[in-house]
Amino acid sequence: MPETSLPQACIRIREAVAELSRGDSLVTPPEVLRAHLEACESCSRFWLDMRQISLSLDDFLITAPSELYPNVRRSLPRRSKTAGVRLVLAFALLTLAMALMAWSWKTFIAPSTDMPPVTPGGAPGDSTDKADKLASNTPPAGTCTTKQAE
Amino acid sequence: MSGHRRLDSLAALTDAELVDRARQGEQAAFESLFHRHQDRVYTIALGMLGNPEDSKDVVQETFLRAYRRLASLNGEQGVLAYLCKTASNASIDLLRKRKGARSVSIDDFDESLLAAWPGQRPDQAGDQLAMRRALETALASLSEEHRIVVVMHHIAGLPVDEIAAELRLPVGTVKSRLGRGREALRRKLPMFGDKEDA
């Protein structure tokens, strides 16, 4: 029977079958659908065929070509398990380098530019000479300065 | 452990467990996910595009997008659903680009699809194989508008409203195309139907 010349009842039932296979709620009452399917061989076959086609489509798979993964792997952004460890290590190295630089500065560069320390007890070199000069300019004990006389 | 044995041991894990391991940087876990779902993704792409080369690109793009979104992928159903939806979207994007580039006659398209579709597989036998082959041919011969909704609904498992949103079509149109597509398949499949219906 050509589909266009199907009775109206069959057309409605086939629409109901389509609704069912989409998981839509039925407009046609289920008992009407059942009664029609039991009575109409053509619609009953339609129902079974549509069900089988839906099931076959749900399971339908084509085997993908085997060479696909290497291309995907090459395009993956790098994501490493040890990324965190590497970060900590890099930070530790940076800290170490900075500490080394600070130590080098203090040990080798800073002493040559700083003023030498003046020790109260006198020390060899410049500091002693300066102390001697200071001592020779100091007035003898008992002599008063102008201010003191006033 | 060799690469093969490593993948075998991962095959027992669930999708969620594999995603978790991949997130921690275990690339073999991601490879295992790829092998588990590549056929589904490829079938969706080939079903919608009809071109094996474009379909390979879609597979690659789909899994790369999944890799970038590992942090937000979750759940057992989540991974496959995400892959299917992404493959459908990537295929739609490609179809839109292709249509923008040149107009394709549906007849030409279907012919190329028929040629692209995998052919005989002599190592398998039985009714299931016969059904699958017949389905391949019948799907390939559907019009593009019917084939896309049939593939998106049945193979990608997308609900009608989502398909409508992706294709920017009314829900009623998608439902009607789905119904007509399945009826067309029934007419084209030799084992189904009163042939006087056709």
CSV table of C-alpha atoms in Angstrom, one decimal:
chain,number,residue,atom,x,y,z
A,1,MET,CA,0.0,0.0,0.0
A,2,PRO,CA,1.6,3.3,-1.0
A,3,GLU,CA,2.2,5.6,2.1
A,4,THR,CA,0.1,8.4,0.5
A,5,SER,CA,-2.9,6.2,0.3
A,6,LEU,CA,-2.7,5.0,3.9
A,7,PRO,CA,-5.9,5.3,5.9
A,8,GLN,CA,-6.0,8.3,8.3
A,9,ALA,CA,-5.9,5.9,11.2
A,10,CYS,CA,-2.7,4.3,10.0
A,11,ILE,CA,-1.1,7.7,9.4
A,12,ARG,CA,-1.9,8.7,13.0
A,13,ILE,CA,-0.6,5.4,14.4
A,14,ARG,CA,2.7,5.8,12.5
A,15,GLU,CA,3.1,9.3,13.9
A,16,ALA,CA,2.5,7.9,17.3
A,17,VAL,CA,5.2,5.2,16.6
A,18,ALA,CA,7.6,8.0,15.7
A,19,GLU,CA,6.7,9.9,18.9
A,20,LEU,CA,7.5,6.8,20.9
A,21,SER,CA,10.8,6.2,19.3
A,22,ARG,CA,11.8,9.8,20.0
A,23,GLY,CA,10.9,9.3,23.6
A,24,ASP,CA,8.1,12.0,23.4
A,25,SER,CA,4.9,11.6,25.3
A,26,LEU,CA,2.1,10.0,23.3
A,27,VAL,CA,-0.8,12.0,22.0
A,28,THR,CA,-2.6,8.8,21.0
A,29,PRO,CA,-3.8,6.8,24.0
A,30,PRO,CA,-1.6,3.7,24.4
A,31,GLU,CA,-4.6,1.3,24.3
A,32,VAL,CA,-5.6,2.8,21.0
A,33,LEU,CA,-2.1,2.3,19.6
A,34,ARG,CA,-2.0,-1.3,20.9
A,35,ALA,CA,-5.4,-2.2,19.5
A,36,HIS,CA,-4.4,-0.8,16.1
A,37,LEU,CA,-1.1,-2.6,16.0
A,38,GLU,CA,-2.8,-5.9,16.9
A,39,ALA,CA,-5.3,-5.4,14.1
A,40,CYS,CA,-3.2,-3.9,11.4
A,41,GLU,CA,-0.4,-6.1,10.0
A,42,SER,CA,1.1,-3.3,7.9
A,43,CYS,CA,1.4,-0.9,10.9
A,44,SER,CA,2.6,-3.7,13.2
A,45,ARG,CA,5.4,-4.4,10.7
A,46,PHE,CA,6.2,-0.7,10.5
A,47,TRP,CA,6.4,-0.5,14.3
A,48,LEU,CA,8.8,-3.5,14.5
A,49,ASP,CA,10.9,-2.2,11.7
A,50,MET,CA,11.3,1.3,13.2
A,51,ARG,CA,12.2,-0.3,16.5
A,52,GLN,CA,14.8,-2.5,14.9
A,53,ILE,CA,16.2,0.4,12.8
A,54,SER,CA,16.5,2.6,16.0
A,55,LEU,CA,18.3,-0.2,17.9
A,56,SER,CA,20.6,-0.9,15.0
A,57,LEU,CA,21.4,2.8,14.6
A,58,ASP,CA,22.1,3.1,18.4
A,59,ASP,CA,24.7,0.3,18.1
A,60,PHE,CA,26.1,1.4,14.7
A,61,LEU,CA,29.9,2.0,14.8
A,62,ILE,CA,32.5,2.3,12.0
A,63,THR,CA,36.0,1.4,13.0
A,64,ALA,CA,38.2,4.4,12.9
A,65,PRO,CA,41.6,4.3,11.1
A,66,SER,CA,44.3,3.0,13.3
A,67,GLU,CA,46.8,5.8,12.7
A,68,LEU,CA,44.8,8.6,14.4
A,69,TYR,CA,46.4,8.7,17.9
A,70,PRO,CA,50.0,9.6,17.0
A,71,ASN,CA,48.7,12.8,15.3
A,72,VAL,CA,46.6,13.6,18.4
A,73,ARG,CA,49.6,12.9,20.7
A,74,ARG,CA,51.8,15.2,18.7
A,75,SER,CA,49.3,18.1,19.1
A,76,LEU,CA,48.7,17.6,22.8
A,77,PRO,CA,50.0,20.5,25.0
A,78,ARG,CA,52.7,19.4,27.4
A,79,ARG,CA,51.2,18.5,30.7
A,80,SER,CA,53.7,16.8,33.1
A,81,LYS,CA,53.3,15.0,36.4
A,82,THR,CA,56.6,16.6,37.5
A,83,ALA,CA,55.7,20.1,36.7
A,84,GLY,CA,55.1,21.0,40.4
A,85,VAL,CA,58.4,19.5,41.4
A,86,ARG,CA,60.2,21.4,38.6
A,87,LEU,CA,58.7,24.6,39.8
A,88,VAL,CA,59.9,24.1,43.4
A,89,LEU,CA,63.3,23.1,42.1
A,90,ALA,CA,63.5,26.2,40.0
A,91,PHE,CA,62.5,28.4,43.0
A,92,ALA,CA,65.1,26.7,45.2
A,93,LEU,CA,67.9,27.2,42.6
A,94,LEU,CA,66.9,30.9,42.2
A,95,THR,CA,67.1,31.4,46.0
A,96,LEU,CA,70.5,29.7,46.1
A,97,ALA,CA,71.8,31.8,43.3
A,98,MET,CA,70.6,35.0,45.1
A,99,ALA,CA,72.2,33.9,48.4
A,100,LEU,CA,75.5,33.2,46.6
A,101,MET,CA,75.4,36.6,45.0
A,102,ALA,CA,74.7,38.3,48.4
A,103,TRP,CA,77.6,36.3,50.0
A,104,SER,CA,80.0,37.2,47.1
A,105,TRP,CA,79.1,40.9,47.5
A,106,LYS,CA,79.7,40.9,51.2
A,107,THR,CA,82.9,38.9,51.0
A,108,PHE,CA,84.7,40.3,48.0
A,109,ILE,CA,83.2,43.6,47.0
A,110,ALA,CA,81.9,45.4,50.1
A,111,PRO,CA,85.2,45.4,52.2
A,112,SER,CA,87.1,47.4,49.5
A,113,THR,CA,84.6,50.2,49.3
A,114,ASP,CA,83.7,50.6,53.0
A,115,MET,CA,85.6,52.8,55.5
A,116,PRO,CA,87.9,50.7,57.7
A,117,PRO,CA,86.6,50.3,61.2
A,118,VAL,CA,88.3,52.6,63.8
A,119,THR,CA,89.4,50.7,66.9
A,120,PRO,CA,89.6,52.6,70.2
A,121,GLY,CA,92.8,50.9,71.3
A,122,GLY,CA,94.8,51.9,68.3
A,123,ALA,CA,95.6,49.8,65.4
A,124,PRO,CA,98.4,49.7,62.8
A,125,GLY,CA,98.1,51.9,59.8
A,126,ASP,CA,96.2,55.0,59.1
A,127,SER,CA,94.0,54.8,62.1
A,128,THR,CA,97.0,55.0,64.5
A,129,ASP,CA,98.5,58.0,62.6
A,130,LYS,CA,95.2,59.9,62.8
A,131,ALA,CA,94.9,59.1,66.5
A,132,ASP,CA,98.5,60.4,67.1
A,133,LYS,CA,97.7,63.6,65.2
A,134,LEU,CA,94.6,64.1,67.3
A,135,ALA,CA,96.6,63.5,70.5
A,136,SER,CA,99.3,66.1,69.5
A,137,ASN,CA,96.6,68.8,68.9
A,138,THR,CA,95.0,68.3,72.3
A,139,PRO,CA,96.1,71.0,74.8
A,140,PRO,CA,98.0,69.9,77.8
A,141,ALA,CA,96.1,69.2,81.0
A,142,GLY,CA,95.6,72.3,83.2
A,143,THR,CA,95.6,74.9,80.3
A,144,CYS,CA,92.3,76.5,79.8
A,145,THR,CA,90.7,77.4,76.7
A,146,THR,CA,89.2,80.9,76.3
A,147,LYS,CA,85.8,79.6,77.0
A,148,GLN,CA,86.9,77.9,80.2
A,149,ALA,CA,88.6,81.2,81.4
A,150,GLU,CA,85.4,83.0,81.0
B,1,MET,CA,55.8,-2.2,31.6
B,2,SER,CA,55.5,-2.0,27.8
B,3,GLY,CA,53.1,0.5,26.2
B,4,HIS,CA,50.6,-2.2,25.1
B,5,ARG,CA,50.5,-3.9,28.6
B,6,ARG,CA,50.1,-0.4,30.2
B,7,LEU,CA,47.1,0.3,27.9
B,8,ASP,CA,45.6,-3.1,28.7
B,9,SER,CA,45.8,-2.5,32.4
B,10,LEU,CA,44.1,0.9,31.9
B,11,ALA,CA,41.3,-0.6,29.9
B,12,ALA,CA,39.7,-1.9,33.0
B,13,LEU,CA,39.3,1.6,34.5
B,14,THR,CA,36.2,3.6,34.1
B,15,ASP,CA,36.1,6.9,32.1
B,16,ALA,CA,36.0,8.9,35.2
B,17,GLU,CA,39.1,7.1,36.6
B,18,LEU,CA,41.0,7.6,33.3
B,19,VAL,CA,40.1,11.3,33.2
B,20,ASP,CA,41.4,11.6,36.8
B,21,ARG,CA,44.7,10.0,35.8
B,22,ALA,CA,45.0,12.1,32.6
B,23,ARG,CA,44.4,15.2,34.7
B,24,GLN,CA,47.5,14.2,36.8
B,25,GLY,CA,49.6,14.1,33.6
B,26,GLU,CA,49.4,10.3,32.8
B,27,GLN,CA,49.3,10.4,29.0
B,28,ALA,CA,48.6,6.7,28.7
B,29,ALA,CA,45.3,7.2,30.5
B,30,PHE,CA,44.3,9.8,27.9
B,31,GLU,CA,45.4,7.4,25.1
B,32,SER,CA,43.2,4.7,26.6
B,33,LEU,CA,40.2,7.1,26.6
B,34,PHE,CA,41.0,7.9,23.0
B,35,HIS,CA,41.0,4.2,21.9
B,36,ARG,CA,37.8,3.6,23.9
B,37,HIS,CA,35.8,6.3,22.2
B,38,GLN,CA,37.5,7.0,18.8
B,39,ASP,CA,35.1,4.7,16.8
B,40,ARG,CA,32.0,6.5,18.2
B,41,VAL,CA,33.5,9.9,17.4
B,42,TYR,CA,34.7,8.8,13.9
B,43,THR,CA,31.3,7.3,13.1
B,44,ILE,CA,29.5,10.6,14.1
B,45,ALA,CA,31.9,12.6,11.9
B,46,LEU,CA,31.8,10.3,8.9
B,47,GLY,CA,28.0,10.0,9.2
B,48,MET,CA,27.6,13.8,9.2
B,49,LEU,CA,30.4,14.7,6.8
B,50,GLY,CA,30.8,11.7,4.5
B,51,ASN,CA,34.5,12.4,4.0
B,52,PRO,CA,37.1,10.3,5.8
B,53,GLU,CA,39.8,12.9,5.7
B,54,ASP,CA,37.6,15.6,7.3
B,55,SER,CA,36.3,13.0,9.7
B,56,LYS,CA,39.9,12.3,10.9
B,57,ASP,CA,40.3,16.0,11.5
B,58,VAL,CA,37.1,16.1,13.5
B,59,VAL,CA,38.4,13.2,15.7
B,60,GLN,CA,41.6,15.0,16.3
B,61,GLU,CA,39.9,18.3,17.1
B,62,THR,CA,37.4,16.6,19.4
B,63,PHE,CA,40.0,14.9,21.5
B,64,LEU,CA,42.2,18.0,21.6
B,65,ARG,CA,39.3,20.0,22.9
B,66,ALA,CA,38.6,17.2,25.5
B,67,TYR,CA,42.2,17.3,26.6
B,68,ARG,CA,42.1,21.1,27.1
B,69,ARG,CA,38.9,20.6,29.2
B,70,LEU,CA,40.1,17.7,31.3
B,71,ALA,CA,39.8,19.8,34.4
B,72,SER,CA,36.0,20.2,33.9
B,73,LEU,CA,35.2,16.8,32.5
B,74,ASN,CA,33.5,14.5,35.0
B,75,GLY,CA,31.3,11.6,35.5
B,76,GLU,CA,30.8,8.3,33.7
B,77,GLN,CA,28.3,9.6,31.2
B,78,GLY,CA,30.0,12.9,31.0
B,79,VAL,CA,33.0,12.0,28.9
B,80,LEU,CA,31.2,10.2,26.1
B,81,ALA,CA,28.4,12.8,26.0
B,82,TYR,CA,31.0,15.6,25.8
B,83,LEU,CA,32.9,13.8,23.0
B,84,CYS,CA,29.7,13.1,21.0
B,85,LYS,CA,28.5,16.7,21.3
B,86,THR,CA,31.9,18.1,20.5
B,87,ALA,CA,32.2,15.8,17.4
B,88,SER,CA,28.7,16.9,16.2
B,89,ASN,CA,29.5,20.6,16.7
B,90,ALA,CA,32.9,20.3,15.0
B,91,SER,CA,31.2,18.5,12.1
B,92,ILE,CA,28.5,21.2,11.9
B,93,ASP,CA,31.2,23.9,11.8
B,94,LEU,CA,33.0,22.1,9.0
B,95,LEU,CA,29.8,21.6,7.0
B,96,ARG,CA,29.0,25.4,7.4
B,97,LYS,CA,32.6,26.3,6.3
B,98,ARG,CA,32.3,23.9,3.4
B,99,LYS,CA,29.0,25.3,2.3
B,100,GLY,CA,30.4,28.8,2.5
B,101,ALA,CA,33.3,27.8,0.3
B,102,ARG,CA,31.3,26.2,-2.5
B,103,SER,CA,27.8,24.9,-3.0
B,104,VAL,CA,27.6,21.1,-2.9
B,105,SER,CA,24.8,19.2,-4.6
B,106,ILE,CA,23.2,16.7,-2.3
B,107,ASP,CA,23.6,14.1,-5.1
B,108,ASP,CA,27.3,14.7,-5.4
B,109,PHE,CA,27.6,14.7,-1.7
B,110,ASP,CA,25.9,11.4,-1.3
B,111,GLU,CA,27.9,9.9,-4.1
B,112,SER,CA,31.1,10.8,-2.4
B,113,LEU,CA,29.7,9.5,0.9
B,114,LEU,CA,29.0,6.2,-0.7
B,115,ALA,CA,32.5,6.0,-2.0
B,116,ALA,CA,34.0,7.0,1.3
B,117,TRP,CA,32.0,4.6,3.4
B,118,PRO,CA,34.0,1.5,4.4
B,119,GLY,CA,33.1,-1.4,2.1
B,120,GLN,CA,33.3,-5.2,2.5
B,121,ARG,CA,34.8,-6.7,5.6
B,122,PRO,CA,35.3,-10.4,4.7
B,123,ASP,CA,36.6,-11.3,8.2
B,124,GLN,CA,33.1,-10.9,9.7
B,125,ALA,CA,30.0,-12.8,9.0
B,126,GLY,CA,26.3,-13.1,9.9
B,127,ASP,CA,23.1,-11.2,10.0
B,128,GLN,CA,24.5,-8.4,12.1
B,129,LEU,CA,27.2,-7.7,9.5
B,130,ALA,CA,24.7,-7.8,6.7
B,131,MET,CA,22.5,-5.4,8.7
B,132,ARG,CA,25.4,-3.1,9.4
B,133,ARG,CA,26.5,-3.0,5.7
B,134,ALA,CA,23.0,-2.4,4.6
B,135,LEU,CA,22.7,0.4,7.2
B,136,GLU,CA,26.0,2.0,6.0
B,137,THR,CA,24.7,2.1,2.5
B,138,ALA,CA,21.3,3.3,3.4
B,139,LEU,CA,22.6,6.0,5.7
B,140,ALA,CA,25.0,7.2,3.0
B,141,SER,CA,22.2,7.5,0.6
B,142,LEU,CA,20.0,9.6,2.9
B,143,SER,CA,19.7,13.3,2.0
B,144,GLU,CA,22.1,15.4,4.0
B,145,GLU,CA,19.4,17.1,6.1
B,146,HIS,CA,17.9,13.7,7.2
B,147,ARG,CA,21.3,12.0,7.7
B,148,ILE,CA,22.6,14.7,10.0
B,149,VAL,CA,19.7,14.6,12.4
B,150,VAL,CA,19.6,10.8,12.3
B,151,VAL,CA,23.3,10.6,13.2
B,152,MET,CA,23.1,13.3,15.8
B,153,HIS,CA,20.2,11.6,17.5
B,154,HIS,CA,21.0,7.9,17.2
B,155,ILE,CA,24.8,7.7,17.0
B,156,ALA,CA,25.7,10.8,19.0
B,157,GLY,CA,22.8,10.3,21.4
B,158,LEU,CA,21.7,14.0,21.5
B,159,PRO,CA,18.2,14.8,22.4
B,160,VAL,CA,16.0,16.6,19.8
B,161,ASP,CA,16.0,20.0,21.6
B,162,GLU,CA,19.8,20.0,21.7
B,163,ILE,CA,20.0,19.1,18.0
B,164,ALA,CA,17.5,21.9,17.2
B,165,ALA,CA,19.7,24.4,19.1
B,166,GLU,CA,22.9,23.3,17.4
B,167,LEU,CA,21.4,23.3,13.9
B,168,ARG,CA,19.4,26.5,14.7
B,169,LEU,CA,16.2,24.9,13.6
B,170,PRO,CA,12.8,24.7,15.2
B,171,VAL,CA,12.3,21.5,17.3
B,172,GLY,CA,9.3,20.5,15.1
B,173,THR,CA,11.5,20.6,12.0
B,174,VAL,CA,14.1,18.3,13.7
B,175,LYS,CA,11.4,15.9,14.8
B,176,SER,CA,10.0,15.8,11.3
B,177,ARG,CA,13.4,15.3,9.7
B,178,LEU,CA,14.2,12.5,12.2
B,179,GLY,CA,10.9,10.7,11.4
B,180,ARG,CA,11.3,11.1,7.6
B,181,GLY,CA,15.0,10.0,7.9
B,182,ARG,CA,14.0,6.8,9.6
B,183,GLU,CA,11.2,6.1,7.2
B,184,ALA,CA,13.6,6.7,4.3
B,185,LEU,CA,16.0,4.2,5.9
B,186,ARG,CA,13.3,1.7,6.3
B,187,ARG,CA,12.5,2.0,2.6
B,188,LYS,CA,16.1,1.7,1.6
B,189,LEU,CA,16.9,-1.3,3.8
B,190,PRO,CA,16.1,-4.5,1.9
B,191,MET,CA,15.2,-6.5,5.0
B,192,PHE,CA,12.5,-4.1,6.2
B,193,GLY,CA,9.0,-2.9,5.2
B,194,ASP,CA,6.3,-3.9,2.9
B,195,LYS,CA,8.0,-2.8,-0.2
B,196,GLU,CA,4.6,-1.8,-1.6
B,197,ASP,CA,4.6,1.0,1.1
B,198,ALA,CA,7.5,2.7,-0.7
